[in-house]
CSV table of C-alpha atoms and ligand atoms in Angstrom, one decimal:
chain,number,residue,atom,x,y,z
H,1,UNK,CA,117.2,100.7,89.3
H,2,UNK,CA,118.0,104.3,89.9
H,3,UNK,CA,118.2,105.5,93.5
H,4,UNK,CA,117.4,109.2,93.9
H,5,UNK,CA,117.5,111.3,97.1
H,6,UNK,CA,117.3,114.8,95.8
H,7,UNK,CA,114.4,116.7,94.1
H,8,UNK,CA,116.8,118.0,91.4
H,9,UNK,CA,118.1,114.5,90.6
H,10,UNK,CA,114.5,113.3,90.4
H,11,UNK,CA,113.5,116.1,88.1
H,12,UNK,CA,116.4,115.4,85.7
H,13,UNK,CA,115.5,111.7,85.7
H,14,UNK,CA,111.8,112.4,85.0
H,15,UNK,CA,112.8,114.9,82.2
H,16,UNK,CA,114.8,112.1,80.6
H,17,UNK,CA,111.9,109.7,80.6
H,18,UNK,CA,109.5,112.4,79.2
H,19,UNK,CA,112.0,113.1,76.4
H,20,UNK,CA,111.8,109.4,75.4
H,21,UNK,CA,107.9,109.6,75.5
H,22,UNK,CA,107.7,107.2,78.5
H,23,UNK,CA,104.5,106.7,80.5
H,24,UNK,CA,105.4,107.1,84.2
H,25,UNK,CA,103.7,105.5,87.3
H,26,UNK,CA,104.3,106.6,90.9
H,27,UNK,CA,103.8,104.3,93.9
H,28,UNK,CA,104.1,106.4,97.1
H,29,UNK,CA,105.1,104.5,100.2
H,30,UNK,CA,106.6,104.9,103.6
H,31,UNK,CA,109.0,102.0,103.1
H,32,UNK,CA,109.2,98.8,105.1
H,33,UNK,CA,108.0,97.3,101.9
H,34,UNK,CA,106.2,94.0,101.8
H,35,UNK,CA,104.3,91.9,99.2
H,36,UNK,CA,101.3,94.3,99.3
H,37,UNK,CA,103.6,97.1,98.1
H,38,UNK,CA,105.1,94.7,95.5
H,39,UNK,CA,101.6,94.1,94.2
H,40,UNK,CA,101.2,97.9,93.7
H,41,UNK,CA,104.5,98.0,91.8
H,42,UNK,CA,103.6,95.0,89.6
H,43,UNK,CA,100.3,96.6,88.7
H,44,UNK,CA,102.1,99.9,88.0
H,45,UNK,CA,104.5,98.0,85.7
H,46,UNK,CA,101.5,96.7,83.7
H,47,UNK,CA,100.2,100.2,83.3
H,48,UNK,CA,103.3,102.3,82.6
H,49,UNK,CA,106.8,102.1,81.1
H,50,UNK,CA,108.6,103.3,84.2
H,51,UNK,CA,107.7,102.9,87.8
H,52,UNK,CA,109.0,105.3,90.4
H,53,UNK,CA,108.5,104.2,94.0
H,54,UNK,CA,108.8,106.8,96.6
H,55,UNK,CA,109.9,106.0,100.2
H,56,UNK,CA,109.3,108.7,102.7
H,57,UNK,CA,108.2,108.3,106.3
H,58,UNK,CA,106.2,111.5,106.4
H,59,UNK,CA,106.5,113.1,109.8
H,60,UNK,CA,103.4,115.4,109.3
H,61,UNK,CA,101.0,112.5,109.1
H,62,UNK,CA,101.9,111.1,112.5
H,63,UNK,CA,100.4,112.5,115.7
H,64,UNK,CA,102.6,113.5,118.6
H,65,UNK,CA,102.0,110.1,120.4
H,66,UNK,CA,102.1,107.9,117.3
H,67,UNK,CA,104.8,105.6,116.0
H,68,UNK,CA,106.9,107.9,113.8
H,69,UNK,CA,110.1,107.2,115.7
H,70,UNK,CA,109.7,103.5,115.8
H,71,UNK,CA,108.2,103.1,112.3
H,72,UNK,CA,110.4,100.5,110.6
H,73,UNK,CA,113.1,101.8,108.2
H,74,UNK,CA,114.5,99.1,106.0
H,75,UNK,CA,115.9,101.0,103.0
H,76,UNK,CA,118.2,98.4,101.6
H,77,UNK,CA,115.6,95.6,101.7
H,78,UNK,CA,113.1,98.1,100.2
H,79,UNK,CA,115.4,98.7,97.2
H,80,UNK,CA,115.8,95.0,96.6
H,81,UNK,CA,112.0,94.3,96.9
H,82,UNK,CA,111.1,97.3,94.7
H,83,UNK,CA,113.7,96.4,92.0
H,84,UNK,CA,112.5,92.8,92.0
H,85,UNK,CA,108.9,93.9,91.6
H,86,UNK,CA,109.8,96.0,88.6
H,87,UNK,CA,110.4,99.5,89.9
H,88,UNK,CA,112.8,101.5,87.6
H,89,UNK,CA,113.6,104.1,90.3
H,90,UNK,CA,113.4,104.7,94.0
H,91,UNK,CA,112.9,108.3,95.2
H,92,UNK,CA,113.8,108.6,98.9
H,93,UNK,CA,114.0,112.3,99.9
H,94,UNK,CA,114.8,113.3,103.5
H,95,UNK,CA,112.6,115.6,105.5
H,96,UNK,CA,114.8,118.7,104.6
H,97,UNK,CA,114.1,118.0,100.9
H,98,UNK,CA,110.3,117.7,101.5
H,99,UNK,CA,110.0,120.4,104.1
H,100,UNK,CA,112.7,123.0,103.8
H,101,UNK,CA,112.9,125.9,106.2
H,102,UNK,CA,109.9,128.2,105.7
H,103,UNK,CA,107.6,125.5,104.5
H,104,UNK,CA,104.1,126.7,105.4
H,105,UNK,CA,101.3,125.3,103.2
H,106,UNK,CA,99.0,122.5,104.2
H,107,UNK,CA,96.1,121.0,102.2
H,108,UNK,CA,92.9,120.4,104.1
H,109,UNK,CA,91.1,117.5,102.4
H,110,UNK,CA,87.6,116.2,103.0
H,111,UNK,CA,86.8,113.1,105.1
H,112,UNK,CA,89.0,114.3,108.0
H,113,UNK,CA,86.2,114.2,110.7
H,114,UNK,CA,85.2,110.6,110.2
H,115,UNK,CA,86.7,107.1,110.7
H,116,UNK,CA,90.5,107.3,111.0
H,117,UNK,CA,90.3,111.1,110.7
H,118,UNK,CA,88.3,111.4,114.0
H,119,UNK,CA,91.0,109.4,115.8
H,120,UNK,CA,94.1,110.9,114.0
H,121,UNK,CA,93.7,114.7,113.9
H,122,UNK,CA,95.9,116.1,111.2
H,123,UNK,CA,96.7,112.8,109.6
H,124,UNK,CA,94.9,113.2,106.3
H,125,UNK,CA,96.1,116.8,106.0
H,126,UNK,CA,99.6,115.4,106.3
H,127,UNK,CA,98.9,112.6,103.8
H,128,UNK,CA,97.2,114.9,101.2
H,129,UNK,CA,99.9,117.5,101.4
H,130,UNK,CA,102.8,115.0,101.0
H,131,UNK,CA,101.0,113.2,98.2
H,132,UNK,CA,100.3,116.4,96.3
H,133,UNK,CA,104.0,117.3,96.7
H,134,UNK,CA,105.1,113.9,95.3
H,135,UNK,CA,102.7,114.3,92.4
H,136,UNK,CA,104.1,117.7,91.6
H,137,UNK,CA,107.7,116.5,91.9
H,138,UNK,CA,107.2,113.4,89.8
H,139,UNK,CA,104.3,114.5,87.5
H,140,UNK,CA,103.4,110.9,86.8
H,141,UNK,CA,100.7,109.8,84.3
H,142,UNK,CA,99.3,107.4,86.9
H,143,UNK,CA,99.6,106.9,90.7
H,144,UNK,CA,98.7,103.7,92.5
H,145,UNK,CA,97.2,103.4,96.0
H,146,UNK,CA,96.1,100.3,98.0
H,147,UNK,CA,92.5,99.7,99.0
H,148,UNK,CA,94.0,98.6,102.3
H,149,UNK,CA,94.0,102.4,103.2
H,150,UNK,CA,90.5,102.9,101.8
H,151,UNK,CA,89.8,106.3,103.4
H,152,UNK,CA,93.2,107.5,102.2
H,153,UNK,CA,92.2,106.4,98.7
H,154,UNK,CA,89.0,108.5,99.0
H,155,UNK,CA,90.9,111.5,100.2
H,156,UNK,CA,93.5,111.3,97.4
H,157,UNK,CA,90.7,110.9,94.7
H,158,UNK,CA,88.9,114.0,96.1
H,159,UNK,CA,92.1,116.1,96.3
H,160,UNK,CA,93.1,115.2,92.7
H,161,UNK,CA,89.6,116.0,91.5
H,162,UNK,CA,89.3,119.2,93.4
H,163,UNK,CA,92.7,120.6,92.6
H,164,UNK,CA,92.6,119.5,88.9
H,165,UNK,CA,95.8,117.5,89.2
H,166,UNK,CA,96.4,115.8,85.9
H,167,UNK,CA,97.0,112.3,87.1
H,168,UNK,CA,95.0,109.0,86.9
H,169,UNK,CA,94.5,107.4,90.3
H,170,UNK,CA,94.4,103.6,90.2
H,171,UNK,CA,93.4,101.5,93.3
H,172,UNK,CA,94.8,98.0,94.0
H,173,UNK,CA,93.0,95.3,96.1
H,174,UNK,CA,94.4,94.5,99.5
H,175,UNK,CA,97.0,91.7,99.6
H,176,UNK,CA,96.5,89.4,102.6
H,177,UNK,CA,98.5,86.8,104.5
H,178,UNK,CA,97.4,83.2,104.1
H,179,UNK,CA,95.2,83.5,107.2
H,180,UNK,CA,93.5,86.7,105.9
H,181,UNK,CA,95.4,89.4,107.8
H,182,UNK,CA,96.0,92.4,105.6
H,183,UNK,CA,99.7,92.8,104.9
H,184,UNK,CA,101.0,95.9,106.7
H,185,UNK,CA,104.3,97.4,107.7
H,186,UNK,CA,102.9,97.6,111.2
H,187,UNK,CA,102.3,93.8,111.5
H,188,UNK,CA,105.9,93.4,112.5
H,189,UNK,CA,105.1,95.2,115.8
H,190,UNK,CA,102.9,92.3,116.8
H,191,UNK,CA,104.0,89.6,119.3
H,192,UNK,CA,103.5,86.0,118.2
H,193,UNK,CA,100.3,85.8,120.3
H,194,UNK,CA,98.9,89.1,118.9
H,195,UNK,CA,99.8,88.0,115.4
H,196,UNK,CA,97.6,84.9,115.9
H,197,UNK,CA,94.7,87.0,117.3
H,198,UNK,CA,95.1,89.6,114.6
H,199,UNK,CA,93.5,87.3,112.1
H,200,UNK,CA,90.2,87.8,113.8
H,201,UNK,CA,90.0,91.3,112.2
H,202,UNK,CA,89.4,89.9,108.7
H,203,UNK,CA,87.4,86.9,110.1
H,204,UNK,CA,85.0,89.3,111.7
H,205,UNK,CA,84.7,91.5,108.6
H,206,UNK,CA,83.9,88.4,106.5
H,207,UNK,CA,81.4,87.1,109.1
H,208,UNK,CA,79.7,90.5,109.2
H,209,UNK,CA,79.4,90.5,105.5
H,210,UNK,CA,77.7,87.2,105.4
H,211,UNK,CA,75.5,88.0,108.5
H,212,UNK,CA,74.3,91.2,106.7
H,213,UNK,CA,73.7,89.5,103.4
H,214,UNK,CA,71.5,87.0,105.4
H,215,UNK,CA,69.4,89.8,106.7
H,216,UNK,CA,70.8,90.4,110.3
H,217,UNK,CA,70.2,94.0,111.5
H,218,UNK,CA,73.2,96.2,111.0
H,219,UNK,CA,73.6,97.4,114.6
H,220,UNK,CA,73.3,93.9,116.0
H,221,UNK,CA,75.8,92.5,113.5
H,222,UNK,CA,78.3,95.3,114.3
H,223,UNK,CA,77.9,94.7,118.0
H,224,UNK,CA,78.5,91.0,117.7
H,225,UNK,CA,81.7,91.6,115.7
H,226,UNK,CA,82.9,94.3,118.3
H,227,UNK,CA,82.4,91.7,121.1
H,228,UNK,CA,84.2,89.0,119.2
H,229,UNK,CA,87.2,91.4,118.6
H,230,UNK,CA,87.2,92.4,122.2
H,231,UNK,CA,87.3,88.7,123.3
H,232,UNK,CA,90.7,88.2,121.6
H,233,UNK,CA,92.1,91.4,123.0
H,234,UNK,CA,91.3,94.1,120.5
H,235,UNK,CA,90.3,97.6,121.5
H,236,UNK,CA,88.0,98.7,118.7
H,237,UNK,CA,88.2,102.4,117.6
H,238,UNK,CA,85.5,102.1,115.0
H,239,UNK,CA,83.7,99.4,113.0
H,240,UNK,CA,81.3,101.0,110.5
H,241,UNK,CA,79.4,100.4,107.3
H,242,UNK,CA,79.9,103.3,104.9
H,243,UNK,CA,78.9,104.1,101.3
H,244,UNK,CA,81.8,103.1,99.0
H,245,UNK,CA,82.0,106.2,96.9
H,246,UNK,CA,81.8,109.0,99.5
H,247,UNK,CA,82.0,107.3,102.8
H,248,UNK,CA,78.6,108.5,103.8
H,249,UNK,CA,77.2,106.7,106.9
H,250,UNK,CA,74.6,103.9,106.4
H,251,UNK,CA,72.1,102.6,108.9
H,252,UNK,CA,71.3,99.4,107.1
H,253,UNK,CA,72.8,97.0,104.6
H,254,UNK,CA,73.2,98.6,101.1
H,255,UNK,CA,74.9,97.7,97.9
H,256,UNK,CA,78.1,99.4,97.0
H,257,UNK,CA,79.1,99.8,100.6
H,258,UNK,CA,82.2,99.1,102.6
H,259,UNK,CA,82.9,97.8,106.1
H,260,UNK,CA,85.8,99.6,107.7
H,261,UNK,CA,87.5,98.9,111.0
H,262,UNK,CA,90.4,100.3,113.1
H,263,UNK,CA,91.4,98.5,116.3
H,264,UNK,CA,94.3,98.2,118.6
H,265,UNK,CA,96.1,95.1,119.7
H,266,UNK,CA,98.4,96.2,122.5
H,267,UNK,CA,100.3,99.2,121.2
H,268,UNK,CA,99.7,98.3,117.5
H,269,UNK,CA,96.9,99.9,115.6
H,270,UNK,CA,95.5,97.9,112.7
H,271,UNK,CA,93.0,98.9,110.0
H,272,UNK,CA,91.1,96.8,107.4
H,273,UNK,CA,88.1,97.0,105.2
H,274,UNK,CA,86.1,94.9,102.8
H,275,UNK,CA,83.5,95.7,100.0
H,276,UNK,CA,80.0,94.5,100.4
T,301,LIG,P1,102.3,102.6,103.3
T,301,LIG,O1,103.8,102.3,103.0
T,301,LIG,O2,101.8,101.8,104.4
T,301,LIG,O3,102.1,104.1,103.4
T,301,LIG,O4,101.6,102.1,102.0
T,301,LIG,C1,101.9,102.6,100.7
T,301,LIG,C2,100.9,102.1,99.7
T,301,LIG,O5,100.8,100.7,99.8
T,301,LIG,C3,99.5,102.6,100.1
T,301,LIG,O6,98.8,103.0,98.9
T,301,LIG,C4,98.8,101.5,100.7
T,301,LIG,O7,97.4,101.5,100.7
T,301,LIG,C5,99.4,100.3,100.0
T,301,LIG,N1,99.3,99.1,100.7
T,301,LIG,C6,99.8,98.9,102.0
T,301,LIG,N2,99.5,97.6,102.4
T,301,LIG,C7,98.9,97.0,101.3
T,301,LIG,C8,98.3,95.7,101.1
T,301,LIG,N3,98.3,94.8,102.1
T,301,LIG,N4,97.8,95.4,99.9
T,301,LIG,C9,97.8,96.4,98.9
T,301,LIG,N5,98.3,97.6,99.1
T,301,LIG,C10,98.8,97.9,100.3
């Protein structure tokens, strides 16, 4: 597997692949790779000849009081995992490569006022801007994103559509631990007790889904789930039912919808979602 840190080296590598007529996939990540990321890389491998995994802990998508400084950085293990999963190159630029002096352009995507956007001002602008930069630098045929970050997926699809970026966006289902907890780089922040309680997030989403399909009123079902999460120590930021395609709000159960949640356990913020 090639390891590339510089934009110019990436560009030479990509030109080489293009000259051979290779189909290129990009899997953007912030590192601290786990089996969920491996699943993205394996899907990418099925859909392209070469898979470039980017690792960049993007400072512009973290708020001033968020976990940028403590975000896990495990580059050697990341290279091993990515290589094992089938990546052909790792692209790991530093902040000076991505944001050289004078950098001044930010993309303002849609969906920034709702769900995570409402609690993380500037987050999706940071995500959209760095993803567009990565797409420009790599110029992949296809880029893969996890449903785990469902709102992010909606943001990226909208940006690619609106800015006519010639790339196919492929989503990949959320990979979960055996007890249902969505795999996340942030799970390693959890204490043992919090880790045990964290499973309640997926349990409540699943219980909500079955309550709604049995006809329980939406507001009542949401309130029950919020209370159950509170009981095990969660501080819920939001728990909502939204339309799947455009995240429009819903006041009652509807097909093609998605339950989305963000909640804190101590100092760790977890997100999850499921399709209805
Ligand atoms: P991150 O490194 O957290 O920015 O995630 C990089 C990519 O991996 C994003 O597209 C995420 O949605 C995706 N991802 C993270 N966790 C999972 C998971 N448990 N299952 C599938 N994809 C995931």
